[in-house]
PDB file of C-alpha atoms and ligand atoms in Angstrom:
ATOM      1  CA  MET A   1       0.054  -0.017   0.042  1.00  0.00           C
ATOM      2  CA  THR A   2       1.373   3.438  -0.871  1.00  0.00           C
ATOM      3  CA  PRO A   3       1.523   5.590   2.202  1.00  0.00           C
ATOM      4  CA  ALA A   4      -0.967   8.443   2.184  1.00  0.00           C
ATOM      5  CA  ILE A   5       0.309  11.712   1.138  1.00  0.00           C
ATOM      6  CA  PRO A   6       0.089  14.104   4.022  1.00  0.00           C
ATOM      7  CA  VAL A   7      -2.563  16.721   3.541  1.00  0.00           C
ATOM      8  CA  ARG A   8      -1.594  20.290   4.200  1.00  0.00           C
ATOM      9  CA  ARG A   9      -4.549  22.521   4.602  1.00  0.00           C
ATOM     10  CA  ARG A  10      -4.416  26.119   3.594  1.00  0.00           C
ATOM     11  CA  PRO A  11      -3.079  28.044   6.565  1.00  0.00           C
ATOM     12  CA  LEU A  12      -5.341  30.616   8.260  1.00  0.00           C
ATOM     13  CA  VAL A  13      -3.583  33.299  10.298  1.00  0.00           C
ATOM     14  CA  SER A  14      -6.016  35.382  12.415  1.00  0.00           C
ATOM     15  CA  GLY A  15      -5.326  38.613  14.369  1.00  0.00           C
ATOM     16  CA  ASN A  16      -7.567  38.981  17.565  1.00  0.00           C
ATOM     17  CA  TRP A  17      -7.117  42.527  18.535  1.00  0.00           C
ATOM     18  CA  LYS A  18      -9.314  41.919  21.704  1.00  0.00           C
ATOM     19  CA  MET A  19     -10.417  45.177  23.233  1.00  0.00           C
ATOM     20  CA  ASN A  20      -7.771  47.396  21.707  1.00  0.00           C
ATOM     21  CA  PHE A  21      -7.829  50.309  19.122  1.00  0.00           C
ATOM     22  CA  ASP A  22     -10.608  52.798  18.694  1.00  0.00           C
ATOM     23  CA  HIS A  23     -11.842  53.245  15.132  1.00  0.00           C
ATOM     24  CA  HIS A  24      -9.142  55.850  14.180  1.00  0.00           C
ATOM     25  CA  GLN A  25      -6.321  53.496  15.336  1.00  0.00           C
ATOM     26  CA  ALA A  26      -8.008  50.534  13.640  1.00  0.00           C
ATOM     27  CA  ILE A  27      -8.146  52.474  10.384  1.00  0.00           C
ATOM     28  CA  HIS A  28      -4.435  53.254  10.721  1.00  0.00           C
ATOM     29  CA  ALA A  29      -3.583  49.615  11.526  1.00  0.00           C
ATOM     30  CA  ALA A  30      -5.611  48.099   8.685  1.00  0.00           C
ATOM     31  CA  ARG A  31      -4.150  50.426   6.165  1.00  0.00           C
ATOM     32  CA  ASP A  32      -0.733  49.800   7.379  1.00  0.00           C
ATOM     33  CA  LEU A  33      -1.249  46.084   7.172  1.00  0.00           C
ATOM     34  CA  GLY A  34      -2.537  46.463   3.562  1.00  0.00           C
ATOM     35  CA  LEU A  35       0.550  48.304   2.604  1.00  0.00           C
ATOM     36  CA  ARG A  36       2.843  45.673   4.129  1.00  0.00           C
ATOM     37  CA  LEU A  37       1.167  42.501   2.745  1.00  0.00           C
ATOM     38  CA  ARG A  38       2.518  41.223  -0.649  1.00  0.00           C
ATOM     39  CA  GLY A  39       0.590  39.303  -3.199  1.00  0.00           C
ATOM     40  CA  SER A  40       2.835  36.166  -2.289  1.00  0.00           C
ATOM     41  CA  ASP A  41       1.529  36.424   1.317  1.00  0.00           C
ATOM     42  CA  THR A  42      -2.161  36.476   0.440  1.00  0.00           C
ATOM     43  CA  ALA A  43      -1.733  33.949  -2.279  1.00  0.00           C
ATOM     44  CA  ALA A  44      -0.475  31.338   0.204  1.00  0.00           C
ATOM     45  CA  VAL A  45      -2.253  32.205   3.407  1.00  0.00           C
ATOM     46  CA  ASP A  46      -5.802  33.104   4.420  1.00  0.00           C
ATOM     47  CA  ILE A  47      -5.667  35.941   6.760  1.00  0.00           C
ATOM     48  CA  SER A  48      -8.493  37.379   9.016  1.00  0.00           C
ATOM     49  CA  LEU A  49      -8.602  40.319  11.306  1.00  0.00           C
ATOM     50  CA  HIS A  50     -10.841  40.581  14.280  1.00  0.00           C
ATOM     51  CA  PRO A  51     -11.337  44.161  15.614  1.00  0.00           C
ATOM     52  CA  PRO A  52     -13.679  45.265  18.261  1.00  0.00           C
ATOM     53  CA  PHE A  53     -17.379  45.724  17.078  1.00  0.00           C
ATOM     54  CA  THR A  54     -17.104  49.476  16.985  1.00  0.00           C
ATOM     55  CA  ASP A  55     -14.200  49.285  14.489  1.00  0.00           C
ATOM     56  CA  LEU A  56     -15.721  46.808  12.082  1.00  0.00           C
ATOM     57  CA  ARG A  57     -17.406  49.297   9.681  1.00  0.00           C
ATOM     58  CA  SER A  58     -14.143  51.274   9.439  1.00  0.00           C
ATOM     59  CA  VAL A  59     -11.951  48.264   9.002  1.00  0.00           C
ATOM     60  CA  GLN A  60     -14.315  46.802   6.324  1.00  0.00           C
ATOM     61  CA  THR A  61     -14.227  50.126   4.465  1.00  0.00           C
ATOM     62  CA  VAL A  62     -10.406  50.190   4.370  1.00  0.00           C
ATOM     63  CA  LEU A  63     -10.132  46.574   3.396  1.00  0.00           C
ATOM     64  CA  GLU A  64     -12.565  46.884   0.540  1.00  0.00           C
ATOM     65  CA  ALA A  65     -11.616  50.361  -0.777  1.00  0.00           C
ATOM     66  CA  ASP A  66      -7.912  49.302  -0.862  1.00  0.00           C
ATOM     67  CA  ASP A  67      -8.627  45.770  -2.138  1.00  0.00           C
ATOM     68  CA  VAL A  68      -6.820  44.108   0.618  1.00  0.00           C
ATOM     69  CA  PRO A  69      -7.424  40.450   0.456  1.00  0.00           C
ATOM     70  CA  VAL A  70      -7.803  39.978   4.208  1.00  0.00           C
ATOM     71  CA  ALA A  71     -11.124  38.674   5.658  1.00  0.00           C
ATOM     72  CA  LEU A  72     -13.066  40.620   8.247  1.00  0.00           C
ATOM     73  CA  GLY A  73     -13.567  38.805  11.494  1.00  0.00           C
ATOM     74  CA  ALA A  74     -15.456  39.456  14.761  1.00  0.00           C
ATOM     75  CA  GLN A  75     -14.647  38.382  18.267  1.00  0.00           C
ATOM     76  CA  ASN A  76     -18.118  37.405  19.537  1.00  0.00           C
ATOM     77  CA  CYS A  77     -21.777  37.461  18.527  1.00  0.00           C
ATOM     78  CA  ALA A  78     -25.164  36.995  20.159  1.00  0.00           C
ATOM     79  CA  VAL A  79     -27.027  33.780  20.329  1.00  0.00           C
ATOM     80  CA  GLU A  80     -30.241  35.249  18.778  1.00  0.00           C
ATOM     81  CA  ASP A  81     -30.606  36.964  15.445  1.00  0.00           C
ATOM     82  CA  ALA A  82     -32.607  39.933  16.727  1.00  0.00           C
ATOM     83  CA  GLY A  83     -34.665  41.109  19.645  1.00  0.00           C
ATOM     84  CA  ALA A  84     -34.691  42.683  23.143  1.00  0.00           C
ATOM     85  CA  PHE A  85     -31.083  41.741  24.007  1.00  0.00           C
ATOM     86  CA  THR A  86     -29.664  45.180  25.143  1.00  0.00           C
ATOM     87  CA  GLY A  87     -25.932  45.491  24.352  1.00  0.00           C
ATOM     88  CA  GLU A  88     -25.778  42.503  22.235  1.00  0.00           C
ATOM     89  CA  VAL A  89     -24.526  42.456  18.461  1.00  0.00           C
ATOM     90  CA  SER A  90     -26.214  39.715  16.258  1.00  0.00           C
ATOM     91  CA  ALA A  91     -24.747  37.456  13.549  1.00  0.00           C
ATOM     92  CA  PRO A  92     -26.835  38.962  10.886  1.00  0.00           C
ATOM     93  CA  MET A  93     -25.502  42.331  11.575  1.00  0.00           C
ATOM     94  CA  LEU A  94     -21.842  41.011  11.282  1.00  0.00           C
ATOM     95  CA  ALA A  95     -22.760  39.256   7.972  1.00  0.00           C
ATOM     96  CA  LYS A  96     -24.184  42.459   6.722  1.00  0.00           C
ATOM     97  CA  LEU A  97     -20.693  44.062   7.198  1.00  0.00           C
ATOM     98  CA  HIS A  98     -19.184  41.172   5.226  1.00  0.00           C
ATOM     99  CA  VAL A  99     -17.621  39.537   8.289  1.00  0.00           C
ATOM    100  CA  GLU A 100     -16.495  36.044   7.279  1.00  0.00           C
ATOM    101  CA  TYR A 101     -15.112  34.528  10.484  1.00  0.00           C
ATOM    102  CA  VAL A 102     -16.334  34.877  14.006  1.00  0.00           C
ATOM    103  CA  ILE A 103     -14.442  33.808  17.105  1.00  0.00           C
ATOM    104  CA  VAL A 104     -16.657  31.826  19.378  1.00  0.00           C
ATOM    105  CA  GLY A 105     -15.971  30.533  22.894  1.00  0.00           C
ATOM    106  CA  HIS A 106     -12.650  32.513  23.457  1.00  0.00           C
ATOM    107  CA  SER A 107     -11.334  31.552  26.802  1.00  0.00           C
ATOM    108  CA  GLU A 108     -11.785  35.168  27.869  1.00  0.00           C
ATOM    109  CA  ARG A 109     -15.392  34.965  27.212  1.00  0.00           C
ATOM    110  CA  ARG A 110     -15.709  31.547  28.848  1.00  0.00           C
ATOM    111  CA  ARG A 111     -13.784  32.644  31.994  1.00  0.00           C
ATOM    112  CA  LEU A 112     -14.798  36.266  32.310  1.00  0.00           C
ATOM    113  CA  PHE A 113     -18.334  36.282  31.009  1.00  0.00           C
ATOM    114  CA  GLY A 114     -19.547  32.992  32.003  1.00  0.00           C
ATOM    115  CA  GLU A 115     -19.978  31.369  28.586  1.00  0.00           C
ATOM    116  CA  THR A 116     -20.738  27.620  28.879  1.00  0.00           C
ATOM    117  CA  ASP A 117     -20.359  24.964  26.324  1.00  0.00           C
ATOM    118  CA  GLU A 118     -24.132  25.352  25.806  1.00  0.00           C
ATOM    119  CA  VAL A 119     -23.813  29.141  25.062  1.00  0.00           C
ATOM    120  CA  VAL A 120     -20.769  28.468  22.783  1.00  0.00           C
ATOM    121  CA  ALA A 121     -22.881  25.819  20.805  1.00  0.00           C
ATOM    122  CA  ALA A 122     -25.755  28.310  20.352  1.00  0.00           C
ATOM    123  CA  LYS A 123     -23.361  30.966  19.107  1.00  0.00           C
ATOM    124  CA  LEU A 124     -21.729  28.486  16.642  1.00  0.00           C
ATOM    125  CA  ARG A 125     -25.174  27.730  15.214  1.00  0.00           C
ATOM    126  CA  ALA A 126     -25.847  31.507  15.017  1.00  0.00           C
ATOM    127  CA  VAL A 127     -22.556  32.223  13.083  1.00  0.00           C
ATOM    128  CA  VAL A 128     -23.209  29.236  10.698  1.00  0.00           C
ATOM    129  CA  ARG A 129     -27.039  30.071  10.217  1.00  0.00           C
ATOM    130  CA  ASN A 130     -25.872  33.430   8.869  1.00  0.00           C
ATOM    131  CA  GLY A 131     -23.343  32.126   6.464  1.00  0.00           C
ATOM    132  CA  MET A 132     -20.081  32.834   8.287  1.00  0.00           C
ATOM    133  CA  THR A 133     -17.358  30.446   9.531  1.00  0.00           C
ATOM    134  CA  PRO A 134     -16.887  30.003  13.378  1.00  0.00           C
ATOM    135  CA  ILE A 135     -13.397  29.912  14.979  1.00  0.00           C
ATOM    136  CA  CYS A 136     -14.254  27.771  17.971  1.00  0.00           C
ATOM    137  CA  CYS A 137     -11.703  28.158  20.760  1.00  0.00           C
ATOM    138  CA  VAL A 138     -10.751  25.304  22.998  1.00  0.00           C
ATOM    139  CA  GLY A 139      -8.038  24.851  25.573  1.00  0.00           C
ATOM    140  CA  GLU A 140      -6.983  23.763  28.999  1.00  0.00           C
ATOM    141  CA  THR A 141      -6.073  25.640  32.120  1.00  0.00           C
ATOM    142  CA  LEU A 142      -2.692  25.021  33.653  1.00  0.00           C
ATOM    143  CA  GLU A 143      -4.278  22.976  36.457  1.00  0.00           C
ATOM    144  CA  GLU A 144      -5.984  20.648  33.893  1.00  0.00           C
ATOM    145  CA  ARG A 145      -2.680  20.328  32.167  1.00  0.00           C
ATOM    146  CA  GLU A 146      -0.783  19.548  35.314  1.00  0.00           C
ATOM    147  CA  ALA A 147      -3.462  16.971  36.377  1.00  0.00           C
ATOM    148  CA  GLY A 148      -3.081  15.186  32.996  1.00  0.00           C
ATOM    149  CA  ALA A 149      -6.500  16.169  31.964  1.00  0.00           C
ATOM    150  CA  THR A 150      -5.668  18.014  28.806  1.00  0.00           C
ATOM    151  CA  THR A 151      -7.074  15.402  26.428  1.00  0.00           C
ATOM    152  CA  ALA A 152     -10.360  15.080  28.386  1.00  0.00           C
ATOM    153  CA  ARG A 153     -10.844  18.781  28.493  1.00  0.00           C
ATOM    154  CA  LEU A 154     -10.162  19.182  24.806  1.00  0.00           C
ATOM    155  CA  THR A 155     -12.427  16.199  23.979  1.00  0.00           C
ATOM    156  CA  ALA A 156     -15.253  17.593  25.921  1.00  0.00           C
ATOM    157  CA  GLN A 157     -15.021  21.084  24.365  1.00  0.00           C
ATOM    158  CA  VAL A 158     -14.811  19.770  20.832  1.00  0.00           C
ATOM    159  CA  GLU A 159     -17.646  17.245  21.332  1.00  0.00           C
ATOM    160  CA  ALA A 160     -19.753  20.070  22.681  1.00  0.00           C
ATOM    161  CA  ALA A 161     -18.975  22.281  19.600  1.00  0.00           C
ATOM    162  CA  LEU A 162     -19.838  19.373  17.254  1.00  0.00           C
ATOM    163  CA  GLY A 163     -23.038  18.645  19.259  1.00  0.00           C
ATOM    164  CA  ALA A 164     -24.235  22.224  17.981  1.00  0.00           C
ATOM    165  CA  PHE A 165     -24.611  20.492  14.600  1.00  0.00           C
ATOM    166  CA  GLU A 166     -26.125  17.235  15.586  1.00  0.00           C
ATOM    167  CA  GLY A 167     -28.174  15.761  12.891  1.00  0.00           C
ATOM    168  CA  THR A 168     -26.869  18.073  10.193  1.00  0.00           C
ATOM    169  CA  GLY A 169     -23.665  17.991   8.071  1.00  0.00           C
ATOM    170  CA  LEU A 170     -20.644  19.576   9.671  1.00  0.00           C
ATOM    171  CA  PRO A 171     -20.373  23.078   8.338  1.00  0.00           C
ATOM    172  CA  ALA A 172     -16.986  24.831   7.608  1.00  0.00           C
ATOM    173  CA  LEU A 173     -15.510  25.267  11.102  1.00  0.00           C
ATOM    174  CA  VAL A 174     -12.107  26.264  12.340  1.00  0.00           C
ATOM    175  CA  VAL A 175     -10.935  25.115  15.890  1.00  0.00           C
ATOM    176  CA  ALA A 176      -8.385  27.236  17.720  1.00  0.00           C
ATOM    177  CA  TYR A 177      -6.369  25.464  20.371  1.00  0.00           C
ATOM    178  CA  GLU A 178      -5.642  28.184  22.953  1.00  0.00           C
ATOM    179  CA  PRO A 179      -4.154  26.750  26.191  1.00  0.00           C
ATOM    180  CA  LEU A 180      -5.090  29.297  28.987  1.00  0.00           C
ATOM    181  CA  TRP A 181      -1.622  29.373  30.391  1.00  0.00           C
ATOM    182  CA  ALA A 182      -0.276  30.431  27.082  1.00  0.00           C
ATOM    183  CA  ILE A 183      -2.489  33.358  26.478  1.00  0.00           C
ATOM    184  CA  GLY A 184      -0.875  36.816  27.065  1.00  0.00           C
ATOM    185  CA  THR A 185       1.824  35.225  29.260  1.00  0.00           C
ATOM    186  CA  GLY A 186       4.750  35.155  26.888  1.00  0.00           C
ATOM    187  CA  ARG A 187       4.916  31.391  27.488  1.00  0.00           C
ATOM    188  CA  ALA A 188       3.823  29.687  24.247  1.00  0.00           C
ATOM    189  CA  ALA A 189       3.128  26.053  24.052  1.00  0.00           C
ATOM    190  CA  SER A 190       5.884  23.994  22.408  1.00  0.00           C
ATOM    191  CA  ALA A 191       5.320  22.778  18.825  1.00  0.00           C
ATOM    192  CA  GLN A 192       4.870  19.309  20.265  1.00  0.00           C
ATOM    193  CA  ASP A 193       2.171  20.478  22.630  1.00  0.00           C
ATOM    194  CA  ALA A 194       0.344  22.281  19.805  1.00  0.00           C
ATOM    195  CA  GLU A 195       0.579  19.172  17.576  1.00  0.00           C
ATOM    196  CA  GLU A 196      -0.518  16.820  20.175  1.00  0.00           C
ATOM    197  CA  ALA A 197      -3.620  19.156  21.036  1.00  0.00           C
ATOM    198  CA  ALA A 198      -4.373  19.483  17.265  1.00  0.00           C
ATOM    199  CA  GLN A 199      -4.298  15.633  16.895  1.00  0.00           C
ATOM    200  CA  VAL A 200      -6.739  15.221  19.826  1.00  0.00           C
ATOM    201  CA  VAL A 201      -9.026  17.808  18.209  1.00  0.00           C
ATOM    202  CA  ARG A 202      -8.855  16.124  14.813  1.00  0.00           C
ATOM    203  CA  SER A 203      -9.411  12.699  16.300  1.00  0.00           C
ATOM    204  CA  VAL A 204     -12.570  13.722  18.078  1.00  0.00           C
ATOM    205  CA  VAL A 205     -13.867  15.132  14.751  1.00  0.00           C
ATOM    206  CA  ALA A 206     -12.805  11.848  12.932  1.00  0.00           C
ATOM    207  CA  ARG A 207     -14.653   9.712  15.445  1.00  0.00           C
ATOM    208  CA  ALA A 208     -17.832  11.768  15.420  1.00  0.00           C
ATOM    209  CA  ARG A 209     -17.912  12.972  11.850  1.00  0.00           C
ATOM    210  CA  GLY A 210     -15.488  10.757   9.766  1.00  0.00           C
ATOM    211  CA  ASP A 211     -12.080  11.041   8.432  1.00  0.00           C
ATOM    212  CA  ASP A 212     -13.035  13.427   5.569  1.00  0.00           C
ATOM    213  CA  ALA A 213     -14.486  16.090   7.913  1.00  0.00           C
ATOM    214  CA  ALA A 214     -11.484  15.627  10.226  1.00  0.00           C
ATOM    215  CA  GLY A 215      -9.115  15.951   7.253  1.00  0.00           C
ATOM    216  CA  GLN A 216     -10.679  19.170   6.098  1.00  0.00           C
ATOM    217  CA  LEU A 217     -10.869  20.745   9.553  1.00  0.00           C
ATOM    218  CA  ARG A 218      -8.291  23.655  10.105  1.00  0.00           C
ATOM    219  CA  VAL A 219      -6.868  23.676  13.601  1.00  0.00           C
ATOM    220  CA  GLN A 220      -5.098  26.891  14.676  1.00  0.00           C
ATOM    221  CA  TYR A 221      -2.798  27.329  17.648  1.00  0.00           C
ATOM    222  CA  GLY A 222      -3.072  30.496  19.797  1.00  0.00           C
ATOM    223  CA  GLY A 223      -1.174  31.827  22.917  1.00  0.00           C
ATOM    224  CA  SER A 224       1.978  34.060  22.881  1.00  0.00           C
ATOM    225  CA  VAL A 225       2.634  33.712  19.177  1.00  0.00           C
ATOM    226  CA  THR A 226       5.427  35.949  17.955  1.00  0.00           C
ATOM    227  CA  PRO A 227       7.475  36.394  14.739  1.00  0.00           C
ATOM    228  CA  GLU A 228      10.078  34.368  16.493  1.00  0.00           C
ATOM    229  CA  ASN A 229       8.079  31.190  17.472  1.00  0.00           C
ATOM    230  CA  ALA A 230       5.680  31.392  14.570  1.00  0.00           C
ATOM    231  CA  ALA A 231       7.424  29.144  12.063  1.00  0.00           C
ATOM    232  CA  GLU A 232       8.092  26.462  14.791  1.00  0.00           C
ATOM    233  CA  LEU A 233       4.547  26.385  15.862  1.00  0.00           C
ATOM    234  CA  LEU A 234       3.242  26.051  12.237  1.00  0.00           C
ATOM    235  CA  ALA A 235       5.729  23.272  11.338  1.00  0.00           C
ATOM    236  CA  PRO A 236       3.873  20.246  12.698  1.00  0.00           C
ATOM    237  CA  PRO A 237       1.461  18.706  10.209  1.00  0.00           C
ATOM    238  CA  ASP A 238      -1.889  19.140  12.332  1.00  0.00           C
ATOM    239  CA  VAL A 239      -1.307  22.904  12.995  1.00  0.00           C
ATOM    240  CA  ASP A 240      -2.962  24.801  10.165  1.00  0.00           C
ATOM    241  CA  GLY A 241      -2.634  28.287  11.292  1.00  0.00           C
ATOM    242  CA  LEU A 242      -2.440  30.755  14.124  1.00  0.00           C
ATOM    243  CA  LEU A 243      -4.665  32.866  16.340  1.00  0.00           C
ATOM    244  CA  VAL A 244      -2.554  35.851  17.334  1.00  0.00           C
ATOM    245  CA  GLY A 245      -3.522  38.305  20.118  1.00  0.00           C
ATOM    246  CA  GLY A 246      -0.819  40.923  21.163  1.00  0.00           C
ATOM    247  CA  ALA A 247       1.482  40.576  18.121  1.00  0.00           C
ATOM    248  CA  SER A 248      -1.415  41.213  15.852  1.00  0.00           C
ATOM    249  CA  LEU A 249      -1.651  44.834  17.106  1.00  0.00           C
ATOM    250  CA  ASP A 250       1.598  45.583  15.344  1.00  0.00           C
ATOM    251  CA  PRO A 251       1.178  45.203  11.598  1.00  0.00           C
ATOM    252  CA  ALA A 252       4.877  44.515  11.005  1.00  0.00           C
ATOM    253  CA  GLN A 253       4.943  41.683  13.536  1.00  0.00           C
ATOM    254  CA  PHE A 254       1.647  40.362  12.211  1.00  0.00           C
ATOM    255  CA  VAL A 255       2.962  40.258   8.619  1.00  0.00           C
ATOM    256  CA  ALA A 256       6.164  38.619   9.803  1.00  0.00           C
ATOM    257  CA  ILE A 257       3.941  35.890  11.399  1.00  0.00           C
ATOM    258  CA  VAL A 258       1.941  35.579   8.218  1.00  0.00           C
ATOM    259  CA  ARG A 259       5.290  35.005   6.337  1.00  0.00           C
ATOM    260  CA  ALA A 260       6.207  32.211   8.751  1.00  0.00           C
ATOM    261  CA  ALA A 261       3.195  30.434   7.291  1.00  0.00           C
ATOM    262  CA  HIS A 262       4.695  30.381   3.744  1.00  0.00           C
ATOM    263  CA  PRO A 263       8.401  30.228   4.124  1.00  0.00           C
ATOM    264  CA  PRO A 264      10.307  30.701   0.785  1.00  0.00           C
ATOM    265  CA  ARG A 265      11.318  27.249  -0.368  1.00  0.00           C
TER     266      ARG A 265
HETATM  267  P1  LIG B   1      -1.795  36.414  22.858  1.00  0.00           P
HETATM  268  O1  LIG B   1      -1.224  36.127  21.421  1.00  0.00           O
HETATM  269  O2  LIG B   1      -1.723  37.893  23.268  1.00  0.00           O
HETATM  270  O3  LIG B   1      -1.136  35.496  23.739  1.00  0.00           O
HETATM  271  O4  LIG B   1      -3.328  36.046  22.691  1.00  0.00           O
HETATM  272  C1  LIG B   1      -3.734  34.885  22.316  1.00  0.00           C
HETATM  273  C2  LIG B   1      -5.300  34.822  22.072  1.00  0.00           C
HETATM  274  O5  LIG B   1      -5.928  34.825  23.056  1.00  0.00           O
HETATM  275  C3  LIG B   1      -5.674  35.087  20.670  1.00  0.00           C
HETATM  276  O6  LIG B   1      -7.001  34.789  20.706  1.00  0.00           O
END
């Protein structure tokens, strides 16, 4: 039997600005990014930018006016499509702004805003119902890792996410492995940790939805990604991209990370 040719999925590098940049700063950063990116970057790598809600319209306008092939992303969305939910922003509103990717279940939302696996599942459905692609975040705490519970934690989170689409085909979905101990700490996971976690994610999808679905799934790594560690973190076969926080606020650093996803051969 001929050994299977390893599949490399198209990398997706996403910049999560979190709660940074007002709309003036966002316009500046998006324009700067557009000027730095080369055709060879966007030909080889999918890129998404996830500004705060108040910046989305401004960033959309810059990307579209300057023809920058970077997808617009959001950091969260409401469960419901419309109604009496003061302070919420719905998935249809995001879709109307040409948002393509929505981060769902980021650990900061799970931890600081009480989002449960059920809420995450409802948000995944809202994103998909409105024609966008969710980036579903999963990851273990330091205590869970030290207790040897990483696989169990990731399995439970991925199973809950897949449960959102019970009885239907699995939609396009990205899973971001973001160990909590690596987020904003300057202590990135090792490439081996990232690969092992990505394999766990893929194997849960394979068990529930089959090998084809697992083979198509893109798994990102996130947590203290920098231009210095990006290439190493992207090297393992099951890591298909990066979800970048702090370093995405600097367009030069973000572009350097994008370039790590397509090193010149
Ligand atoms: P940092 O890259 O700042 O560690 O943040 C990671 C993250 O949470 C991206 O969603």
